[in-house]
Tab-separated table of N, CA and C in Angstrom:
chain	number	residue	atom	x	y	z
A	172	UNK	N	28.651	3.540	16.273
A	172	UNK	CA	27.591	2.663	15.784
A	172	UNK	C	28.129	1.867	14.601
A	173	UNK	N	28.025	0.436	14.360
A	173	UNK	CA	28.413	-0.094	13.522
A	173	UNK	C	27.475	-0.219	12.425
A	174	UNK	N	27.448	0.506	11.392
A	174	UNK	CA	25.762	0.559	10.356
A	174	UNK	C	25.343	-0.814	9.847
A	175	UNK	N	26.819	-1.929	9.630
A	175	UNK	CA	26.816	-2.847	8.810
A	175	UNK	C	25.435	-4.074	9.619
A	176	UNK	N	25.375	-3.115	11.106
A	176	UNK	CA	24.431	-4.279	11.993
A	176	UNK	C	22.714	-4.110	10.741
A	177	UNK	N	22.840	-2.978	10.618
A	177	UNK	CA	21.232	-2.748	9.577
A	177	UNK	C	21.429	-3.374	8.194
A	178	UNK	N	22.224	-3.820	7.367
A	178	UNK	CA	22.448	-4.560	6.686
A	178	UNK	C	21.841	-6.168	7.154
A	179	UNK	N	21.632	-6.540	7.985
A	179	UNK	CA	21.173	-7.646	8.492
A	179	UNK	C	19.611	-7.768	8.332
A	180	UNK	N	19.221	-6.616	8.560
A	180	UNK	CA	17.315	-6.459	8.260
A	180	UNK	C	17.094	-7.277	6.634
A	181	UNK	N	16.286	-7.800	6.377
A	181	UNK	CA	15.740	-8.300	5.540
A	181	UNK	C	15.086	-7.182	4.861
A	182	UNK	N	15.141	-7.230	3.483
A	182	UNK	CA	14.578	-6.171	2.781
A	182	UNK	C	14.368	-6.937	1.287
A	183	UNK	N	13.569	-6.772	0.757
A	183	UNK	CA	13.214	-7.108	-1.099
A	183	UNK	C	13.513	-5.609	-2.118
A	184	UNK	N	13.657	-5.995	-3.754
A	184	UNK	CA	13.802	-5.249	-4.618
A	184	UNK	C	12.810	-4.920	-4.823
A	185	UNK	N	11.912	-3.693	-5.107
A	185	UNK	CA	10.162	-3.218	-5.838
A	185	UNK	C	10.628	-2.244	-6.748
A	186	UNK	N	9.534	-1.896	-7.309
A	186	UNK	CA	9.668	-1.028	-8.311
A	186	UNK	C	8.316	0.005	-7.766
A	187	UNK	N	8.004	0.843	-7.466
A	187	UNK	CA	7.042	1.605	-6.658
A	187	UNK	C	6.657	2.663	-7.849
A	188	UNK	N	5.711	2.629	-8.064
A	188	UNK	CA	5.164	3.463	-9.734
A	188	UNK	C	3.671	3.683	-9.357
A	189	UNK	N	3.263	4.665	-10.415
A	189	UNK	CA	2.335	5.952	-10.297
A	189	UNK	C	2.230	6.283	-11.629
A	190	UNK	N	1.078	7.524	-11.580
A	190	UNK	CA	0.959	8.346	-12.611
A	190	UNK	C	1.783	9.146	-12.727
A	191	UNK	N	2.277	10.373	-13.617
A	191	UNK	CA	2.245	11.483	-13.694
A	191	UNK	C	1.489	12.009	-15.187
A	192	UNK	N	0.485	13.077	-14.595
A	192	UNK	CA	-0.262	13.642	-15.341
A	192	UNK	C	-0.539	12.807	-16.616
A	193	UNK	N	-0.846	11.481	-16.421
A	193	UNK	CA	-0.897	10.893	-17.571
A	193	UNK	C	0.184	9.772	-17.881
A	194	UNK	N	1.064	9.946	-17.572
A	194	UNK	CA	2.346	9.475	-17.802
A	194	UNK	C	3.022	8.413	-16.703
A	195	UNK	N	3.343	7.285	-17.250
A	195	UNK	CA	3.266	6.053	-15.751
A	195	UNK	C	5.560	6.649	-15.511
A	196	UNK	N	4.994	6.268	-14.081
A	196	UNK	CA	6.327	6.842	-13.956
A	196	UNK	C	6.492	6.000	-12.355
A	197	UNK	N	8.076	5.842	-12.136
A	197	UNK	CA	8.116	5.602	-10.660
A	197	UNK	C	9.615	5.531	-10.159
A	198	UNK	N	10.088	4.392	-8.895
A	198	UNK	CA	11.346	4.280	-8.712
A	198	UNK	C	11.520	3.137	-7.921
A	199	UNK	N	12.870	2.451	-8.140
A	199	UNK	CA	13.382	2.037	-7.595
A	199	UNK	C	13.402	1.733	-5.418
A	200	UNK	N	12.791	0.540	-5.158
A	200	UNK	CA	12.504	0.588	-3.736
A	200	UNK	C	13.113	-0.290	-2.794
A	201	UNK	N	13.478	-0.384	-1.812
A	201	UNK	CA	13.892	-1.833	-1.089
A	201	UNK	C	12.646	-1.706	0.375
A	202	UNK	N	11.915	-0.421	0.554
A	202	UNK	CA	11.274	-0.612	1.617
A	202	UNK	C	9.721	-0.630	1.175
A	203	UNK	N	9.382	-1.779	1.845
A	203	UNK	CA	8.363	-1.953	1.317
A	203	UNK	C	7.622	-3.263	2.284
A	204	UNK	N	6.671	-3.055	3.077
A	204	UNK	CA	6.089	-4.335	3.989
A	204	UNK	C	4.695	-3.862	3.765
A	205	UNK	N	4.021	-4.833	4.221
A	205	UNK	CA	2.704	-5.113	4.819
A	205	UNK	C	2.526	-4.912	6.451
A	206	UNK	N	1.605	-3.837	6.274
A	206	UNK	CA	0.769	-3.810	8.055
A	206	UNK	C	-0.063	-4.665	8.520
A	207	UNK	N	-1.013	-4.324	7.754
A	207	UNK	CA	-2.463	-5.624	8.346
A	207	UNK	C	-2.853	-6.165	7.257
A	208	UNK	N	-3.369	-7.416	7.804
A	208	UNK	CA	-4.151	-8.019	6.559
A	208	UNK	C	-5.377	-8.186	6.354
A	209	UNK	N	-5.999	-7.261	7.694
A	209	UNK	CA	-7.818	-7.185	7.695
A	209	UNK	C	-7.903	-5.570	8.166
A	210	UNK	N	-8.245	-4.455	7.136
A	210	UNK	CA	-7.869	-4.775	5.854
A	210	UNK	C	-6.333	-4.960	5.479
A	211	UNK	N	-5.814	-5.320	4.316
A	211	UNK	CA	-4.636	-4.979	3.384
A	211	UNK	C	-4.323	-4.250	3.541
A	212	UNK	N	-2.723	-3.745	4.228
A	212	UNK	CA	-2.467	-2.468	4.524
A	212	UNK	C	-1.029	-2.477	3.651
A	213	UNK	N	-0.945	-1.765	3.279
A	213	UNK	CA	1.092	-1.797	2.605
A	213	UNK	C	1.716	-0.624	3.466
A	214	UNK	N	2.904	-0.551	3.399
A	214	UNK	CA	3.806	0.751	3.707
A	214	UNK	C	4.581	0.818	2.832
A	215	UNK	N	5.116	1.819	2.203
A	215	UNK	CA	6.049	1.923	1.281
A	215	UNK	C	6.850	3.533	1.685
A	216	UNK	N	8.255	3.459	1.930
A	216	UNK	CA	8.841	4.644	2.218
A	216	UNK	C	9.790	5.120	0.575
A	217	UNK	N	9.521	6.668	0.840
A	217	UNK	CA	10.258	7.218	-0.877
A	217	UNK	C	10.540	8.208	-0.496
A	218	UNK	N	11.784	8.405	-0.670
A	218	UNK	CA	12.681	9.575	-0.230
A	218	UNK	C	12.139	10.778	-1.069
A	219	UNK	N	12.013	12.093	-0.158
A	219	UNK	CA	11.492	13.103	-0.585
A	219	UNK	C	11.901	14.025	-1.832
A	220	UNK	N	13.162	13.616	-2.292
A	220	UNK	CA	14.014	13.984	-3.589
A	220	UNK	C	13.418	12.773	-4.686
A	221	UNK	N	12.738	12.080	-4.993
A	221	UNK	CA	12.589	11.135	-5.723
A	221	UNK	C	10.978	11.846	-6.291
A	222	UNK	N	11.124	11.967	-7.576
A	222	UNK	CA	9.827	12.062	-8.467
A	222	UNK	C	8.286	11.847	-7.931
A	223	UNK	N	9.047	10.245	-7.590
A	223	UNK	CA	7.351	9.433	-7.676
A	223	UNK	C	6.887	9.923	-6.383
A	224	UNK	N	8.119	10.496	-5.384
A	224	UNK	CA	7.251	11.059	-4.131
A	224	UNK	C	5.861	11.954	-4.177
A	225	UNK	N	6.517	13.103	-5.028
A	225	UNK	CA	5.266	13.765	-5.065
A	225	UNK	C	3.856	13.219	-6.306
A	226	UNK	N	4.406	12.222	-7.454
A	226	UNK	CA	3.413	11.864	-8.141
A	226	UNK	C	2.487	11.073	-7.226
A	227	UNK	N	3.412	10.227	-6.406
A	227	UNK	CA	2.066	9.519	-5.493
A	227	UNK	C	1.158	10.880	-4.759
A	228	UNK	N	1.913	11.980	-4.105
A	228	UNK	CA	1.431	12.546	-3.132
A	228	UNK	C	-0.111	13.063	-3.725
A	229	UNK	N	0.069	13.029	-5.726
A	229	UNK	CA	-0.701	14.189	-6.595
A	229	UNK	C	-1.591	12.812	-6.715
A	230	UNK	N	-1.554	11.595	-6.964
A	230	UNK	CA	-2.310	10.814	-7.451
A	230	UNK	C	-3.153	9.790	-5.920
A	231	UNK	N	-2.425	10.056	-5.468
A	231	UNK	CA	-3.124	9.251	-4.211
A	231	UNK	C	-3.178	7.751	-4.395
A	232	UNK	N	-2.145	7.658	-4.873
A	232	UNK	CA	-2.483	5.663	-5.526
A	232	UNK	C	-1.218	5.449	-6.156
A	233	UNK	N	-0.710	4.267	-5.665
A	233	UNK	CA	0.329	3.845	-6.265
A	233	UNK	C	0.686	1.945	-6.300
A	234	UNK	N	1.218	1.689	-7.369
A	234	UNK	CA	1.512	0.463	-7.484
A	234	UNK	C	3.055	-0.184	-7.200
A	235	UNK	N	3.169	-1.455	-6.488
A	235	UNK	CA	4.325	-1.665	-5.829
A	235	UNK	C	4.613	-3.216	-7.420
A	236	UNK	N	5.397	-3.412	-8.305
A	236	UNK	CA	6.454	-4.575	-8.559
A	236	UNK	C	7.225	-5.277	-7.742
A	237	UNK	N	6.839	-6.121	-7.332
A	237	UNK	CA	7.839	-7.298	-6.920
A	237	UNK	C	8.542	-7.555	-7.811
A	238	UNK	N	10.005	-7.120	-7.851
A	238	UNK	CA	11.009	-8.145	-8.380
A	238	UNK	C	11.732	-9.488	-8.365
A	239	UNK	N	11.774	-10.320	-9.185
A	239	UNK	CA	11.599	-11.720	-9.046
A	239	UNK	C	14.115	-11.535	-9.158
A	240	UNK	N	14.264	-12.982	-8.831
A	240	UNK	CA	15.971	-13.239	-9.275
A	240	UNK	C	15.746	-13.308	-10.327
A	241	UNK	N	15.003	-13.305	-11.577
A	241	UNK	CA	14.890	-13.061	-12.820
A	241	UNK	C	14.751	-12.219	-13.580
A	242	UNK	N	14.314	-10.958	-12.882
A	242	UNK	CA	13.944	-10.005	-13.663
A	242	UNK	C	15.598	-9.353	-14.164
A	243	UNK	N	15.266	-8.313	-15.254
A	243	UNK	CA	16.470	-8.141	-15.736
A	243	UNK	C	17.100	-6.587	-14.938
A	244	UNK	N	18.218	-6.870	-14.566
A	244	UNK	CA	18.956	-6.154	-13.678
A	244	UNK	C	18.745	-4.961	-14.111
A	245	UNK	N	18.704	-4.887	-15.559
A	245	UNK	CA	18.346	-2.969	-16.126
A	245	UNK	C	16.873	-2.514	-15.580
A	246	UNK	N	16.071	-3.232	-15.179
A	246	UNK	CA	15.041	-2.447	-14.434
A	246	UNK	C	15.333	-1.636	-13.445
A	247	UNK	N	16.027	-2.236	-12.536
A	247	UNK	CA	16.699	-1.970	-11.374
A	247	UNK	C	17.486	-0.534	-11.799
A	248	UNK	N	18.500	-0.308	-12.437
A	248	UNK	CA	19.229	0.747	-12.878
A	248	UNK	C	18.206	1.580	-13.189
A	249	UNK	N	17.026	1.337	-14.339
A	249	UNK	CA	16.306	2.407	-15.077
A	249	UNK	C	15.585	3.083	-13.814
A	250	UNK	N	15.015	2.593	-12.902
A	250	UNK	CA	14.138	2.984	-12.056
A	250	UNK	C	14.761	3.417	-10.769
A	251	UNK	N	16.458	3.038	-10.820
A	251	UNK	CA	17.214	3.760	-9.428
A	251	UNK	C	17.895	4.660	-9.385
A	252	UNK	N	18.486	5.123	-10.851
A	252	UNK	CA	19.575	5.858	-11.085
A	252	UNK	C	19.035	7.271	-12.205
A	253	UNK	N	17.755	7.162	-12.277
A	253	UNK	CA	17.464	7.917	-13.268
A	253	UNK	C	16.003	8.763	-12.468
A	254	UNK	N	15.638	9.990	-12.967
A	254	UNK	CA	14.755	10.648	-12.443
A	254	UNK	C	13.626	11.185	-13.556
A	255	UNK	N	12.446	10.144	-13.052
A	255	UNK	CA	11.038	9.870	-13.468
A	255	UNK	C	11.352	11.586	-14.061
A	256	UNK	N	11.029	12.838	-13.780
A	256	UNK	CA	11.051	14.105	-13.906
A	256	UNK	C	11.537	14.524	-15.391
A	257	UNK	N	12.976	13.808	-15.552
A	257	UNK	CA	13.341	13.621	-16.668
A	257	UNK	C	13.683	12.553	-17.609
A	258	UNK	N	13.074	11.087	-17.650
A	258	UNK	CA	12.767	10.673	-18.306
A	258	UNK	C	11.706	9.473	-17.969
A	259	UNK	N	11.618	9.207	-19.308
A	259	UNK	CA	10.371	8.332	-18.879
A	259	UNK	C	10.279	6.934	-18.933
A	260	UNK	N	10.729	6.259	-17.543
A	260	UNK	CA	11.203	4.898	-17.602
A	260	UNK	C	10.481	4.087	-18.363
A	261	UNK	N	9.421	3.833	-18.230
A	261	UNK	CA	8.371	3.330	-18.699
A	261	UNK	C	8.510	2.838	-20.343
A	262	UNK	N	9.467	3.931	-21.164
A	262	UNK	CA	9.436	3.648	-22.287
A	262	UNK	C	10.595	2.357	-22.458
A	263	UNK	N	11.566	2.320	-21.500
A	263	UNK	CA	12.688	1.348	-21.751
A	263	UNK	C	11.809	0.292	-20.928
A	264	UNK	N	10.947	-0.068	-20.134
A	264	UNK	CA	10.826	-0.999	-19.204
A	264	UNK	C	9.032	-1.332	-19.721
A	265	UNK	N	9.262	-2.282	-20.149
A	265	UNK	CA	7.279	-2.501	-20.419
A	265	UNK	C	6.306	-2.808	-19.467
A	266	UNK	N	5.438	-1.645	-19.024
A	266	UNK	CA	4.380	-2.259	-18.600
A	266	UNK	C	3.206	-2.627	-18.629
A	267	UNK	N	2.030	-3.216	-17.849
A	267	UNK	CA	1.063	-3.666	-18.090
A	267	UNK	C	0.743	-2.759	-16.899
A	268	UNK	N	-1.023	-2.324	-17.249
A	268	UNK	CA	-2.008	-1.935	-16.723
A	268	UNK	C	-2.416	-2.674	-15.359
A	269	UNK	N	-3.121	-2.516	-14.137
A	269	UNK	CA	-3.634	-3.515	-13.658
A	269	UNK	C	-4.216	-2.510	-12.355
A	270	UNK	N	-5.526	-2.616	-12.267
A	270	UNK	CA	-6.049	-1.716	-11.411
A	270	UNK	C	-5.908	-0.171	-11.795
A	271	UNK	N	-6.065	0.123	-13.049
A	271	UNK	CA	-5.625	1.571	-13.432
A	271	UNK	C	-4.129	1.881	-13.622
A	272	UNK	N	-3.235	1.153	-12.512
A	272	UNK	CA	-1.985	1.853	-12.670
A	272	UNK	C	-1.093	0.631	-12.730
A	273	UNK	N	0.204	1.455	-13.655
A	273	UNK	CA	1.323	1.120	-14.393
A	273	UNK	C	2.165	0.013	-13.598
A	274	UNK	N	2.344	-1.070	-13.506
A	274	UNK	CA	3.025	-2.194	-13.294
A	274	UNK	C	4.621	-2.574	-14.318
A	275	UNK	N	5.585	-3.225	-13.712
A	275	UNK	CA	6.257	-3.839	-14.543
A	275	UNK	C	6.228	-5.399	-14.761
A	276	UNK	N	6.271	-5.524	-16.369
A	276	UNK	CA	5.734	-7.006	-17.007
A	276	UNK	C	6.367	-7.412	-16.136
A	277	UNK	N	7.543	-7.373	-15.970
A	277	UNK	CA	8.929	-8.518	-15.919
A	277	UNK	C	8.721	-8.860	-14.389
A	278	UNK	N	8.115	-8.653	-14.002
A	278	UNK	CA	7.761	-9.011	-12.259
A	278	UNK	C	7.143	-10.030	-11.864
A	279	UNK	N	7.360	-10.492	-10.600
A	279	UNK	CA	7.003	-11.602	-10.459
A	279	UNK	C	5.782	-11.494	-9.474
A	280	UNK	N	5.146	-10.456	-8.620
A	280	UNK	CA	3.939	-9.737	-8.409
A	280	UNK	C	3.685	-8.702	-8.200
A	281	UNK	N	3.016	-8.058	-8.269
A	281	UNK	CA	1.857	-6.622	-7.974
A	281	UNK	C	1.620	-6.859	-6.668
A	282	UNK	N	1.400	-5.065	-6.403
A	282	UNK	CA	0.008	-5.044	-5.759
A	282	UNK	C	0.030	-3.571	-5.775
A	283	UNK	N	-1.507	-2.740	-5.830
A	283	UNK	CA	-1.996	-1.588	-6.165
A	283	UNK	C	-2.559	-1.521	-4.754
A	284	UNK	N	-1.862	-0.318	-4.439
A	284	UNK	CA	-2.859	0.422	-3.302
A	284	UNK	C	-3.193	2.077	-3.251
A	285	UNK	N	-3.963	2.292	-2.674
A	285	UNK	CA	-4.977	3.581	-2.563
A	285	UNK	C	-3.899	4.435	-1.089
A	286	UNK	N	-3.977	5.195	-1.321
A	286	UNK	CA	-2.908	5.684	-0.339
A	286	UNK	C	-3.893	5.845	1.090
A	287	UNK	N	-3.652	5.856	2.358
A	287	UNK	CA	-5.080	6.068	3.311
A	287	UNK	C	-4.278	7.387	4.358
A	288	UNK	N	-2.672	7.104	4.153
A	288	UNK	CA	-2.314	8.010	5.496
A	288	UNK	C	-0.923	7.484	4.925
A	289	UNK	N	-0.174	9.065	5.719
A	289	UNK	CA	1.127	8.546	5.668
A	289	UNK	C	2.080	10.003	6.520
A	290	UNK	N	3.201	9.139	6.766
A	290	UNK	CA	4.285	9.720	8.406
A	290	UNK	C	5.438	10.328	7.526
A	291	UNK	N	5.919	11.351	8.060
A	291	UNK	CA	7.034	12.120	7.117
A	291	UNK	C	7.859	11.993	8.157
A	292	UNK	N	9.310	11.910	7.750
A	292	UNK	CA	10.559	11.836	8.161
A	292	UNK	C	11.175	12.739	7.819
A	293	UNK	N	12.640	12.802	8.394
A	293	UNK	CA	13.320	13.903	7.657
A	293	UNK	C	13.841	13.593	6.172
A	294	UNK	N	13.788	12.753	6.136
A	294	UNK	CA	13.980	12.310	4.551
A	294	UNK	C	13.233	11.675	3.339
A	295	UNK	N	12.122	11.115	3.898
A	295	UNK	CA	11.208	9.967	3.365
A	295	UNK	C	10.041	10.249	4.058
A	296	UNK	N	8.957	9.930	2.559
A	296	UNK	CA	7.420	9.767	3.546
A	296	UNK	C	7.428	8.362	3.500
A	297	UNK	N	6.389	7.694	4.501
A	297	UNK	CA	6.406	6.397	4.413
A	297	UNK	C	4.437	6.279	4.072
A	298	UNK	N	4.368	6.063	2.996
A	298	UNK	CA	2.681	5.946	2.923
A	298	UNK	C	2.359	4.848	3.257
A	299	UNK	N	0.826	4.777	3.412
A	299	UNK	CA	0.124	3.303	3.792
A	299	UNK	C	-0.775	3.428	2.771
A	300	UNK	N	-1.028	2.452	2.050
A	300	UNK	CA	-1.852	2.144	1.346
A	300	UNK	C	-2.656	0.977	1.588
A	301	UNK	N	-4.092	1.119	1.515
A	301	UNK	CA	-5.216	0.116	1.024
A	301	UNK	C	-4.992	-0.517	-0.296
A	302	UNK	N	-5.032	-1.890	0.175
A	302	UNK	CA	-4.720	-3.430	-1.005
A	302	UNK	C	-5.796	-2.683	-1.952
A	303	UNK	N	-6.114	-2.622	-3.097
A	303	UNK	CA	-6.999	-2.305	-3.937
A	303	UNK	C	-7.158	-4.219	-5.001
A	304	UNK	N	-5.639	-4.192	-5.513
A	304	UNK	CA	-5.625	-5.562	-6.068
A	304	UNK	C	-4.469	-5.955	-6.025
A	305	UNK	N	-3.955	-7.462	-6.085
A	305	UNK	CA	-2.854	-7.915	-5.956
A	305	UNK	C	-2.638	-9.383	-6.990
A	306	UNK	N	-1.764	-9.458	-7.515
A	306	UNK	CA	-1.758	-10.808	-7.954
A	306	UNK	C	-0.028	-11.196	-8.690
A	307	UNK	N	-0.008	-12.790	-8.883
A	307	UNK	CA	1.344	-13.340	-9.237
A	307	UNK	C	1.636	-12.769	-10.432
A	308	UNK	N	2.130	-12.595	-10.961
A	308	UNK	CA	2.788	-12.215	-12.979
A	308	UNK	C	3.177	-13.747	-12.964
A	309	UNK	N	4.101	-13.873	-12.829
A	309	UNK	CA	5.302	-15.509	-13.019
A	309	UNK	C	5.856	-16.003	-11.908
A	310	UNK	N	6.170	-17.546	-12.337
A	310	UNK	CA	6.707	-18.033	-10.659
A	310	UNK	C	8.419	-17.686	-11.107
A	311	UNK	N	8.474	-16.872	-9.599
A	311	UNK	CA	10.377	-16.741	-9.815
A	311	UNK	C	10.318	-16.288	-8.038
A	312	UNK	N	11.443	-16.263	-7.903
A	312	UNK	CA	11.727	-16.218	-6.248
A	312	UNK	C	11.836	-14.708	-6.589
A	313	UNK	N	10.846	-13.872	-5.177
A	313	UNK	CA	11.590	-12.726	-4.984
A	313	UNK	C	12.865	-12.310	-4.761
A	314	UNK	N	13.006	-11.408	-5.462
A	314	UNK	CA	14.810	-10.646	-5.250
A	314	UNK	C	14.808	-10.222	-3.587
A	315	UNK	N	15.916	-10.294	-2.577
A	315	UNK	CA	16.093	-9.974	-2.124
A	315	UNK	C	17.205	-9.083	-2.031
A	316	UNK	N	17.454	-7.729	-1.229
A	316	UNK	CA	18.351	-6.937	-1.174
A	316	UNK	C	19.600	-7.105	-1.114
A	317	UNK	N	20.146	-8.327	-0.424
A	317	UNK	CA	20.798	-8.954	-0.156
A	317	UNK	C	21.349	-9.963	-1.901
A	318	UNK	N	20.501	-10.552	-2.321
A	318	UNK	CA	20.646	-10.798	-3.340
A	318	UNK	C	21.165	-9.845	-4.607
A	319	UNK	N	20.415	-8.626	-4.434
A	319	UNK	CA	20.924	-7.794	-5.342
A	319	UNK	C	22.550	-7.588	-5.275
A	320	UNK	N	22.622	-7.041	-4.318
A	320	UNK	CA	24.274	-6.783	-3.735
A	320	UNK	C	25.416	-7.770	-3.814
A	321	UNK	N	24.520	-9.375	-3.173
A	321	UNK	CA	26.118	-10.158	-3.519
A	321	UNK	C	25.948	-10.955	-4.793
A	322	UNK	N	24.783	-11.285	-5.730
A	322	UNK	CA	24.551	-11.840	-6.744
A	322	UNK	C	24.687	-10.504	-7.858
A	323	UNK	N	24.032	-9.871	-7.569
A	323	UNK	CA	23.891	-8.794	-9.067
A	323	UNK	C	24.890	-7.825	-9.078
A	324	UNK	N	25.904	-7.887	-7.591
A	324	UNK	CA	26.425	-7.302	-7.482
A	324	UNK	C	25.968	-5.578	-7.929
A	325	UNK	N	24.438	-5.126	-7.308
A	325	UNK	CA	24.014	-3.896	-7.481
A	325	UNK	C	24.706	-2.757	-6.580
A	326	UNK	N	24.122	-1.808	-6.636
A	326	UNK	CA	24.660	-0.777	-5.365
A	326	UNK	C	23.060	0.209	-5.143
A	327	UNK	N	23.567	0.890	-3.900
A	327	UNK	CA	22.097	1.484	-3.868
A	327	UNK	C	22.386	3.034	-4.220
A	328	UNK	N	21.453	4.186	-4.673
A	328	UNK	CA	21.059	4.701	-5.232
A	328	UNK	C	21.458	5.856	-4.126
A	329	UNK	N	21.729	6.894	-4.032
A	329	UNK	CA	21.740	7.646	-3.048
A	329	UNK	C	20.230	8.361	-2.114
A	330	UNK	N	19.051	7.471	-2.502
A	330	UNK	CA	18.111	8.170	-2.363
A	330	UNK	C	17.172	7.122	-1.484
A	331	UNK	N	17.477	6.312	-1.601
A	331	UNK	CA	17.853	4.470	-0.562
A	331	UNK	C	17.476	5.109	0.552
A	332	UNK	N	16.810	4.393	1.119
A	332	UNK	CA	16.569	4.650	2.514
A	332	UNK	C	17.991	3.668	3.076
A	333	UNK	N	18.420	2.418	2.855
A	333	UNK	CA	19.831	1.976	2.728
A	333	UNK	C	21.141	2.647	2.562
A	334	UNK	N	21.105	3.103	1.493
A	334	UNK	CA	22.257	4.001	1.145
A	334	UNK	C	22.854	4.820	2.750
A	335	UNK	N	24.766	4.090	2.958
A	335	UNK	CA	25.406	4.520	3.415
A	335	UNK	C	26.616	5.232	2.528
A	336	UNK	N	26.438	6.989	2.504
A	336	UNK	CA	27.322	7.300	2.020
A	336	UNK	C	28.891	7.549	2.931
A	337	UNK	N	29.907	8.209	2.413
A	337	UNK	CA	30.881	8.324	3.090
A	337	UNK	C	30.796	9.030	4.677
């Protein structure tokens, strides 16, 4: 199998964030679409080793960042390489409130959804969430995955639904 053919899928940068017990917390995402739009449906997949998995699982609600080609590349690091569990991104990365839960400023849109159902894999749940609210922050072109890699020259995280290791 040649993997480099899935490299071809279109994918965007998010930032996928939640509570914990109080505490806004989340991670680093590239999967992330829309189902329906009557109602607003999202999907968002998070590998089962990742924090915010189970904070979404405890909070039932979670908020997706769109990352814009502007936002600053250390979001990306703080929220891919580091574990919500032990620290608390939130304090290096500013956010704003919006629908109850934790957003990043530096984004170029939101959207908050209510979790309704969601499919487990062997590695990743993939939740669906109900649109609750959505809106622009700033005009900037979404980041694409693709962008990250040959512009920001990023890498992915071992926890990537992407991520090809050796």
């Amino acid at each position: 199998m040649n993997k480099s053919a899935l490299y071809q899928l279109s994918y965007g940068v998010y930032v996928v964030s939640t509570w914990d017990k109080g505490r806004a917390t989340g991670c680093t995402a590239n999967s992330a679409m829309q189902i329906t739009s009557n109602p607003a449906t999202i999907a968002v997949s998070i590998n089962h080793d990742n924090y915010t998995n189970q904070c979404i699982q405890d909070t039932g609600k979670f908020a997706i960042s769109i990352l814009g080609e502007n936002t600053d590349p250390g979001v990306i690091g703080t929220f891919g390489f580091y574990s919500g569990k032990d620290t608390d991104k939130f304090d290096k990365v500013k956010p704003v409130i919006k629908e109850y839960m934790p957003v990043v400023e530096d984004a170029c849109a939101y959207i908050v959804c209510e979790v309704i159902d969601k499919m487990e894999t062997s590695s990743h749940t993939v939740f669906l969430g109900k649109v609750l609210d959505a809106d622009v922050l700033k005009q900037d072109t979404p980041m694409t995955y693709a962008y990250y890699h040959k512009v920001i020259k990023g890498t992915s995280p071992k926890n990537a639904p992407t991520y090809q290791g050796d």
